[in-house]
Amino acid sequence: MTFWRNKTVLVAGGAGFIGCHLVQELLRAGGKVHVVDNFSTGRAGPLKALGQDNLTVEQLDISRPAILPQADIVFNLASPASPIHYQSDPIQTWKTNILGTLQLFEHAHACNATLVQASTSEVYGDPLSHPQKETDWGHVNPVGPRACYDESKRAAETLLMDAARTSDADVRIARIFNTYGPGMTTSDGRAIPKFVAQAKAGDALTVHGDGTQTRSFCYVSDTVDGLLHLGSLPVAKGEIFNIGNPVENTILDIARHVIAIFGDGNDIVFEDRPVDDLQRRRPDIKKAETLLQWTPKVTLKEGLMTLSESQRQGKTKATRTHTSNAK
Ligand SMILES: NC(=O)c1ccc[n+]([C@@H]2O[C@H](COP(=O)([O-])OP(=O)(O)OC[C@H]3O[C@@H](n4cnc5c(N)ncnc54)[C@H](O)[C@@H]3O)[C@@H](O)[C@H]2O)c1
C-alpha cells in the first residue's frame, strides 16, 4: 500500500499480539513507526527482532499524562484484551480505555492526525441480534466482571463519536472480532492458543460449557489488513466498522479442528462457563466489504496450520470426547 510510505505512525499498544503484526506491515509498507506501550501484556522482544531504523519503541502508560511523538496516523491498540488480563486490574483497564483514549484523541487532534481506535465485538455483549451489525446497540451487563472491558470500550466509542460530531477530528473505529495467529501467548486463556498448547502437550482440551457457543475467528493478517484499510481510506472518517471473519464455528468444532492438526486423539473435557460468557458471535461485514473494499481471506484451517508447521504433520487421529463434566 503506497499510502503508508513515509507516513509517521504512532501505535499505542504496538508491543502486543495484533500491534506487533501491524507494526511489521507498516514498516514493510515504508512507514516510520513509533510504538508506545507499558508492556503490561506486550513484549519488546518481537519488535526488536524487526530490527528497523524506522522503528522506535518507548515504554509509556497511555492512561497517565505523557509527551507523545508527532504522527500522521495514530492507532490505539493499547488495552488488555483477554479476560484474565483485563479482569486482573479492572480499574487500570478503565483508565487505559478511557483516560488513555482521551489522551490519544487529544494528541491526534492536535497533530491533525487520523485516530484509528481498536474497539471490540464485546461492545455487542451477549447479542440480541445475529449476525452483529454496526448499527446494533449491544446487550451488555454493565456491572459484571467483564464490564470493565466491555463498558470502557463502549465509553471510548462514545467519546470518539462525540468528538467526530462536534469537531473536525478524524476518528475511525474498528470493532475487532476474535483474532488469532502467531505470537499469541498461551497462558491468557484465549481459546485457540490455549487449545493448541493443550493439544501439543498431549493434554485434554478444556471447553467452557457444552461447547455449543459460537465464535468467528479472524486470522491476524486479515485483521491487520482491515486496520490498514481503515487508516488509509477517506471514506472511513467518523465511521465504525466490524473487522472480523464471518465464518462462525462452535467452540467444540474449533477444539476438534485443533486436535486434528496439532493433537493425537486428545480428550475434550467440559468446564463451567465464565460469568456473562456470550452465546453467539458473528460479524456482519458488509459495510467493510463495501466501503473499505476489505474482506478476510484466510480460512480457519489455513490459519491454524501456520501456528506450527512441524507439529501438524501426521496428526490426523479422530477425536474422542468426554461428556461427563458437561454443564
Ligand atoms: N485479539 C483479539 O481477538 C481482539 C479482539 C477485539 C479487540 N481487540 C483489541 O485490539 C487491541 C490489541 O489486542 P491484542 O490482542 O493485541 O492484546 P494484547 O494484550 O496482546 O496487546 C495490548 C497491548 O497494549 C499494551 N497496553 C495495555 N495497557 C496499556 C497502557 N495503559 N499504556 C500503554 N500500553 C498498554 C500491552 O502491554 C500490550 O502490548 C486491544 O485494544 C483489544 O481490545 C483484540
Short mmCIF file of C-alpha atoms and ligand atoms in Angstrom, two decimals:
data_model
loop_
_atom_site.label_atom_id
_atom_site.label_comp_id
_atom_site.label_asym_id
_atom_site.label_seq_id
_atom_site.Cartn_x
_atom_site.Cartn_y
_atom_site.Cartn_z
CA MET A 1 0.00 0.00 0.00
CA THR A 2 1.71 3.18 -1.16
CA PHE A 3 -0.37 5.30 1.24
CA TRP A 4 1.88 4.36 4.19
CA ARG A 5 5.20 5.23 2.53
CA ASN A 6 6.93 7.97 4.59
CA LYS A 7 3.91 8.35 6.88
CA THR A 8 4.71 8.72 10.58
CA VAL A 9 2.54 6.33 12.55
CA LEU A 10 2.11 6.14 16.32
CA VAL A 11 1.00 2.72 17.53
CA ALA A 12 -0.11 2.63 21.18
CA GLY A 13 -0.08 -0.98 22.34
CA GLY A 14 2.26 -1.87 19.47
CA ALA A 15 4.10 -4.47 21.54
CA GLY A 16 1.01 -6.64 21.87
CA PHE A 17 -0.20 -9.50 19.70
CA ILE A 18 -2.07 -7.54 17.00
CA GLY A 19 0.17 -4.48 17.45
CA CYS A 20 3.34 -6.34 16.58
CA HIS A 21 1.82 -7.68 13.34
CA LEU A 22 0.51 -4.20 12.50
CA VAL A 23 3.93 -2.61 13.10
CA GLN A 24 5.57 -5.18 10.87
CA GLU A 25 3.17 -4.40 8.00
CA LEU A 26 3.54 -0.64 8.46
CA LEU A 27 7.33 -0.96 8.25
CA ARG A 28 7.04 -3.19 5.18
CA ALA A 29 4.87 -0.53 3.56
CA GLY A 30 7.54 2.14 4.14
CA GLY A 31 6.08 3.82 7.24
CA LYS A 32 8.03 5.35 10.11
CA VAL A 33 6.63 3.81 13.29
CA HIS A 34 6.70 4.93 16.93
CA VAL A 35 5.44 2.37 19.43
CA VAL A 36 4.37 3.37 22.93
CA ASP A 37 3.49 0.54 25.28
CA ASN A 38 3.59 -0.12 29.01
CA PHE A 39 4.48 -3.78 28.40
CA SER A 40 1.75 -4.97 30.75
CA THR A 41 0.83 -7.74 28.32
CA GLY A 42 3.09 -6.93 25.37
CA ARG A 43 6.77 -7.75 24.93
CA ALA A 44 9.64 -5.75 23.47
CA GLY A 45 11.42 -8.82 22.04
CA PRO A 46 9.33 -9.37 18.88
CA LEU A 47 9.60 -5.67 17.98
CA LYS A 48 13.37 -5.68 18.50
CA ALA A 49 13.53 -8.67 16.17
CA LEU A 50 12.10 -6.43 13.42
CA GLY A 51 15.39 -4.53 13.75
CA GLN A 52 14.40 -1.50 11.67
CA ASP A 53 15.80 2.03 11.59
CA ASN A 54 12.27 3.30 11.05
CA LEU A 55 11.02 1.96 14.38
CA THR A 56 11.22 3.49 17.86
CA VAL A 57 9.80 1.81 20.95
CA GLU A 58 9.07 3.71 24.17
CA GLN A 59 7.78 2.37 27.48
CA LEU A 60 4.85 4.55 28.45
CA ASP A 61 1.43 4.21 30.10
CA ILE A 62 -1.19 5.98 27.96
CA SER A 63 -3.51 6.40 30.95
CA ARG A 64 -1.03 8.85 32.52
CA PRO A 65 -0.16 12.27 31.11
CA ALA A 66 2.65 11.83 28.60
CA ILE A 67 4.52 13.62 25.86
CA LEU A 68 3.69 11.65 22.75
CA PRO A 69 5.51 11.69 19.41
CA GLN A 70 4.03 13.62 16.47
CA ALA A 71 2.26 11.44 13.91
CA ASP A 72 0.16 11.46 10.76
CA ILE A 73 -1.86 8.46 11.90
CA VAL A 74 -2.40 7.11 15.42
CA PHE A 75 -3.54 3.55 16.11
CA ASN A 76 -4.84 2.96 19.62
CA LEU A 77 -4.46 -0.73 20.38
CA ALA A 78 -3.40 -0.21 23.99
CA SER A 79 -5.68 -2.28 26.20
CA PRO A 80 -5.53 -5.68 27.78
CA ALA A 81 -7.65 -7.92 25.54
CA SER A 82 -8.08 -11.25 27.33
CA PRO A 83 -10.50 -11.65 30.27
CA ILE A 84 -7.68 -12.88 32.52
CA HIS A 85 -5.70 -9.72 31.89
CA TYR A 86 -8.46 -7.11 31.86
CA GLN A 87 -10.09 -8.54 34.98
CA SER A 88 -6.81 -8.78 36.90
CA ASP A 89 -6.79 -4.97 37.32
CA PRO A 90 -10.22 -3.68 36.24
CA ILE A 91 -9.56 -0.10 37.38
CA GLN A 92 -6.43 0.05 35.25
CA THR A 93 -8.46 -1.36 32.33
CA TRP A 94 -10.88 1.55 32.78
CA LYS A 95 -8.10 4.10 32.99
CA THR A 96 -6.42 2.73 29.87
CA ASN A 97 -9.56 2.68 27.75
CA ILE A 98 -10.99 5.97 28.96
CA LEU A 99 -8.15 8.24 30.07
CA GLY A 100 -5.77 6.64 27.56
CA THR A 101 -8.18 7.01 24.64
CA LEU A 102 -8.92 10.63 25.65
CA GLN A 103 -5.21 11.43 25.73
CA LEU A 104 -4.56 9.78 22.36
CA PHE A 105 -7.56 11.52 20.81
CA GLU A 106 -6.42 14.96 22.06
CA HIS A 107 -2.91 14.27 20.82
CA ALA A 108 -4.11 13.06 17.40
CA HIS A 109 -6.40 16.06 17.05
CA ALA A 110 -3.61 18.47 17.98
CA CYS A 111 -1.37 16.84 15.34
CA ASN A 112 -4.15 16.84 12.73
CA ALA A 113 -3.69 13.11 12.66
CA THR A 114 -6.18 10.33 11.93
CA LEU A 115 -7.01 8.24 15.01
CA VAL A 116 -7.89 4.57 14.48
CA GLN A 117 -9.42 3.11 17.62
CA ALA A 118 -9.25 -0.65 18.25
CA SER A 119 -12.65 -1.31 19.73
CA THR A 120 -14.12 -4.75 20.13
CA SER A 121 -17.04 -7.01 19.31
CA GLU A 122 -17.53 -7.11 23.10
CA VAL A 123 -19.45 -3.84 22.72
CA TYR A 124 -22.28 -6.08 21.43
CA GLY A 125 -22.18 -8.11 24.68
CA ASP A 126 -24.34 -11.23 24.54
CA PRO A 127 -26.05 -10.08 21.36
CA LEU A 128 -29.80 -9.99 20.84
CA SER A 129 -29.44 -9.92 17.04
CA HIS A 130 -27.35 -12.09 14.77
CA PRO A 131 -25.08 -11.53 12.92
CA GLN A 132 -23.96 -8.31 14.62
CA LYS A 133 -24.23 -5.11 12.56
CA GLU A 134 -22.55 -1.80 13.35
CA THR A 135 -25.99 -0.31 13.99
CA ASP A 136 -26.75 -2.78 16.83
CA TRP A 137 -26.69 -1.25 20.32
CA GLY A 138 -25.45 -4.29 22.17
CA HIS A 139 -26.60 -6.20 25.22
CA VAL A 140 -24.01 -5.76 27.96
CA ASN A 141 -24.15 -6.40 31.70
CA PRO A 142 -22.82 -3.04 32.96
CA VAL A 143 -21.82 -4.34 36.39
CA GLY A 144 -20.48 -7.84 35.71
CA PRO A 145 -16.83 -8.92 35.79
CA ARG A 146 -16.41 -8.32 32.04
CA ALA A 147 -17.85 -4.80 32.22
CA CYS A 148 -14.53 -3.11 32.97
CA TYR A 149 -13.55 -4.01 29.40
CA ASP A 150 -16.88 -4.02 27.54
CA GLU A 151 -18.18 -0.79 29.06
CA SER A 152 -14.89 1.10 28.91
CA LYS A 153 -14.55 0.19 25.22
CA ARG A 154 -18.15 1.37 24.72
CA ALA A 155 -17.39 4.61 26.57
CA ALA A 156 -14.30 5.13 24.41
CA GLU A 157 -16.51 4.79 21.33
CA THR A 158 -18.94 7.34 22.83
CA LEU A 159 -16.09 9.77 23.39
CA LEU A 160 -14.75 9.41 19.86
CA MET A 161 -18.13 9.63 18.14
CA ASP A 162 -18.94 12.76 20.18
CA ALA A 163 -15.60 14.17 19.05
CA ALA A 164 -16.37 13.31 15.42
CA ARG A 165 -19.78 15.03 15.69
CA THR A 166 -18.57 18.16 17.44
CA SER A 167 -15.18 18.81 15.83
CA ASP A 168 -13.21 18.21 12.67
CA ALA A 169 -11.37 15.33 14.37
CA ASP A 170 -10.65 12.41 12.05
CA VAL A 171 -11.53 9.34 14.10
CA ARG A 172 -12.32 5.84 12.86
CA ILE A 173 -13.41 2.85 14.93
CA ALA A 174 -12.66 -0.82 14.27
CA ARG A 175 -14.85 -3.28 16.16
CA ILE A 176 -12.41 -6.16 16.08
CA PHE A 177 -13.81 -9.68 16.46
CA ASN A 178 -11.81 -12.60 17.87
CA THR A 179 -8.42 -12.61 16.21
CA TYR A 180 -5.78 -15.35 16.34
CA GLY A 181 -2.39 -16.08 14.85
CA PRO A 182 1.32 -16.45 15.58
CA GLY A 183 2.62 -14.54 18.58
CA MET A 184 -0.32 -15.05 20.95
CA THR A 185 0.60 -16.08 24.47
CA THR A 186 -0.71 -19.48 25.50
CA SER A 187 -1.37 -18.52 29.11
CA ASP A 188 -4.02 -15.80 28.84
CA GLY A 189 -6.96 -18.17 28.43
CA ARG A 190 -7.90 -17.24 24.86
CA ALA A 191 -9.42 -20.31 23.18
CA ILE A 192 -7.19 -21.00 20.18
CA PRO A 193 -3.74 -20.62 21.78
CA LYS A 194 -5.00 -22.50 24.85
CA PHE A 195 -6.32 -25.37 22.71
CA VAL A 196 -3.14 -25.51 20.62
CA ALA A 197 -0.94 -25.62 23.73
CA GLN A 198 -3.10 -28.33 25.29
CA ALA A 199 -3.16 -30.37 22.08
CA LYS A 200 0.60 -30.15 21.62
CA ALA A 201 1.23 -31.12 25.25
CA GLY A 202 -0.99 -34.20 24.87
CA ASP A 203 -3.43 -32.81 27.46
CA ALA A 204 -7.22 -32.80 27.33
CA LEU A 205 -8.70 -29.67 25.72
CA THR A 206 -10.81 -27.69 28.20
CA VAL A 207 -14.02 -26.36 26.69
CA HIS A 208 -16.34 -23.98 28.53
CA GLY A 209 -19.95 -25.16 28.93
CA ASP A 210 -21.10 -27.70 26.36
CA GLY A 211 -19.09 -26.01 23.59
CA THR A 212 -22.14 -25.11 21.50
CA GLN A 213 -21.43 -21.38 21.92
CA THR A 214 -20.07 -19.91 18.69
CA ARG A 215 -17.24 -17.60 17.75
CA SER A 216 -15.96 -16.23 14.44
CA PHE A 217 -12.17 -16.23 14.39
CA CYS A 218 -10.24 -13.93 12.10
CA TYR A 219 -6.62 -14.56 11.17
CA VAL A 220 -4.32 -11.76 12.30
CA SER A 221 -3.09 -10.80 8.82
CA ASP A 222 -6.72 -10.20 7.79
CA THR A 223 -7.41 -8.11 10.91
CA VAL A 224 -4.27 -6.04 10.28
CA ASP A 225 -5.24 -5.61 6.63
CA GLY A 226 -8.63 -4.30 7.79
CA LEU A 227 -6.94 -1.82 10.15
CA LEU A 228 -4.66 -0.60 7.34
CA HIS A 229 -7.65 -0.07 5.04
CA LEU A 230 -9.45 1.75 7.84
CA GLY A 231 -6.50 4.05 8.49
CA SER A 232 -5.87 4.93 4.87
CA LEU A 233 -9.23 5.42 3.14
CA PRO A 234 -11.02 8.79 3.31
CA VAL A 235 -14.47 7.10 3.35
CA ALA A 236 -13.73 5.72 6.82
CA LYS A 237 -13.63 9.13 8.58
CA GLY A 238 -16.09 9.24 11.51
CA GLU A 239 -17.25 5.71 10.81
CA ILE A 240 -17.44 2.42 12.72
CA PHE A 241 -16.60 -0.89 11.04
CA ASN A 242 -16.80 -4.53 12.08
CA ILE A 243 -13.46 -6.17 11.35
CA GLY A 244 -13.76 -9.93 11.63
CA ASN A 245 -14.29 -13.16 9.76
CA PRO A 246 -17.97 -14.00 9.30
CA VAL A 247 -17.41 -17.77 9.29
CA GLU A 248 -18.97 -18.99 12.54
CA ASN A 249 -17.88 -22.14 14.40
CA THR A 250 -18.88 -23.71 17.69
CA ILE A 251 -16.10 -23.79 20.25
CA LEU A 252 -16.37 -27.58 20.22
CA ASP A 253 -15.72 -27.65 16.46
CA ILE A 254 -12.70 -25.42 16.92
CA ALA A 255 -11.33 -27.76 19.59
CA ARG A 256 -11.79 -30.68 17.19
CA HIS A 257 -10.02 -28.80 14.35
CA VAL A 258 -7.10 -28.07 16.67
CA ILE A 259 -6.84 -31.71 17.74
CA ALA A 260 -6.90 -32.85 14.11
CA ILE A 261 -3.97 -30.55 13.29
CA PHE A 262 -1.84 -30.50 16.45
CA GLY A 263 -3.05 -33.32 18.66
CA ASP A 264 -3.15 -37.05 18.81
CA GLY A 265 -6.69 -38.03 19.74
CA ASN A 266 -6.70 -35.77 22.83
CA ASP A 267 -9.74 -35.87 25.09
CA ILE A 268 -12.06 -32.90 25.44
CA VAL A 269 -13.32 -32.02 28.92
CA PHE A 270 -16.05 -29.55 29.79
CA GLU A 271 -15.80 -26.81 32.43
CA ASP A 272 -18.17 -24.19 33.83
CA ARG A 273 -18.71 -21.23 31.52
CA PRO A 274 -17.35 -17.90 32.77
CA VAL A 275 -19.88 -15.35 34.06
CA ASP A 276 -21.55 -13.40 31.21
CA ASP A 277 -19.93 -15.59 28.55
CA LEU A 278 -21.74 -14.90 25.30
CA GLN A 279 -23.62 -17.50 23.28
CA ARG A 280 -23.15 -16.36 19.70
CA ARG A 281 -20.76 -14.11 17.85
CA ARG A 282 -20.54 -13.37 14.14
CA PRO A 283 -19.80 -10.09 12.39
CA ASP A 284 -21.84 -8.65 9.57
CA ILE A 285 -19.01 -7.20 7.45
CA LYS A 286 -21.00 -5.80 4.52
CA LYS A 287 -20.06 -2.25 5.47
CA ALA A 288 -16.30 -3.00 5.46
CA GLU A 289 -16.60 -5.00 2.25
CA THR A 290 -18.44 -2.17 0.53
CA LEU A 291 -16.71 0.96 1.83
CA LEU A 292 -13.23 -0.36 2.65
CA GLN A 293 -13.10 -2.97 -0.12
CA TRP A 294 -11.84 -5.34 2.57
CA THR A 295 -12.68 -8.95 3.14
CA PRO A 296 -10.86 -11.61 5.16
CA LYS A 297 -9.05 -14.22 3.09
CA VAL A 298 -7.52 -16.81 5.43
CA THR A 299 -9.66 -19.84 6.32
CA LEU A 300 -9.61 -21.27 9.85
CA LYS A 301 -7.78 -24.36 8.62
CA GLU A 302 -5.12 -22.31 6.81
CA GLY A 303 -4.69 -20.04 9.82
CA LEU A 304 -4.37 -22.88 12.30
CA MET A 305 -1.77 -24.56 10.08
CA THR A 306 0.51 -21.54 10.39
CA LEU A 307 0.64 -21.89 14.17
CA SER A 308 3.06 -24.78 13.80
CA GLU A 309 4.16 -26.43 10.57
CA SER A 310 6.24 -29.06 12.33
CA GLN A 311 3.61 -30.24 14.77
CA ARG A 312 0.84 -30.78 12.34
CA GLN A 313 2.39 -33.48 10.18
CA GLY A 314 0.94 -36.94 10.69
CA LYS A 315 -1.56 -35.89 13.36
CA THR A 316 -4.89 -36.90 11.97
CA LYS A 317 -6.37 -39.19 14.61
CA ALA A 318 -10.08 -38.99 15.32
CA THR A 319 -11.25 -37.04 18.35
CA ARG A 320 -12.73 -38.67 21.44
CA THR A 321 -14.88 -36.59 23.74
CA HIS A 322 -15.87 -36.85 27.39
CA THR A 323 -19.28 -35.54 28.24
CA SER A 324 -19.35 -36.50 31.90
CA ASN A 325 -18.47 -32.99 33.14
CA ALA A 326 -20.69 -31.18 30.67
CA LYS A 327 -22.73 -28.34 32.13
N1 LIG B 1 -7.06 -10.09 19.93
C1 LIG B 1 -8.38 -10.01 19.77
O1 LIG B 1 -9.03 -11.04 19.48
C2 LIG B 1 -9.09 -8.69 19.91
C3 LIG B 1 -10.48 -8.67 19.71
C4 LIG B 1 -11.15 -7.46 19.85
C5 LIG B 1 -10.46 -6.29 20.14
N2 LIG B 1 -9.12 -6.34 20.32
C6 LIG B 1 -8.44 -5.09 20.68
O2 LIG B 1 -7.24 -4.96 19.93
C7 LIG B 1 -6.23 -4.37 20.75
C8 LIG B 1 -5.00 -5.25 20.78
O3 LIG B 1 -5.34 -6.53 21.28
P1 LIG B 1 -4.24 -7.68 21.45
O4 LIG B 1 -4.93 -8.98 21.28
O5 LIG B 1 -3.05 -7.37 20.63
O6 LIG B 1 -3.93 -7.52 23.00
P2 LIG B 1 -2.51 -7.55 23.74
O7 LIG B 1 -2.81 -7.65 25.20
O8 LIG B 1 -1.64 -8.60 23.14
O9 LIG B 1 -1.91 -6.12 23.38
C9 LIG B 1 -2.29 -4.96 24.04
C10 LIG B 1 -1.05 -4.09 24.20
O10 LIG B 1 -1.41 -2.88 24.89
C11 LIG B 1 -0.43 -2.62 25.89
N3 LIG B 1 -1.07 -1.81 26.93
C12 LIG B 1 -2.06 -2.16 27.78
N4 LIG B 1 -2.37 -1.12 28.59
C13 LIG B 1 -1.57 -0.10 28.23
C14 LIG B 1 -1.40 1.23 28.72
N5 LIG B 1 -2.12 1.72 29.74
N6 LIG B 1 -0.46 2.01 28.12
C15 LIG B 1 0.29 1.55 27.10
N7 LIG B 1 0.18 0.28 26.61
C16 LIG B 1 -0.74 -0.52 27.17
C17 LIG B 1 0.01 -4.00 26.35
O11 LIG B 1 1.25 -4.02 27.02
C18 LIG B 1 0.05 -4.75 25.03
O12 LIG B 1 1.29 -4.61 24.38
C19 LIG B 1 -6.85 -4.13 22.12
O13 LIG B 1 -7.30 -2.80 22.19
C20 LIG B 1 -8.04 -5.07 22.15
O14 LIG B 1 -9.07 -4.58 22.96
C21 LIG B 1 -8.42 -7.52 20.23
#
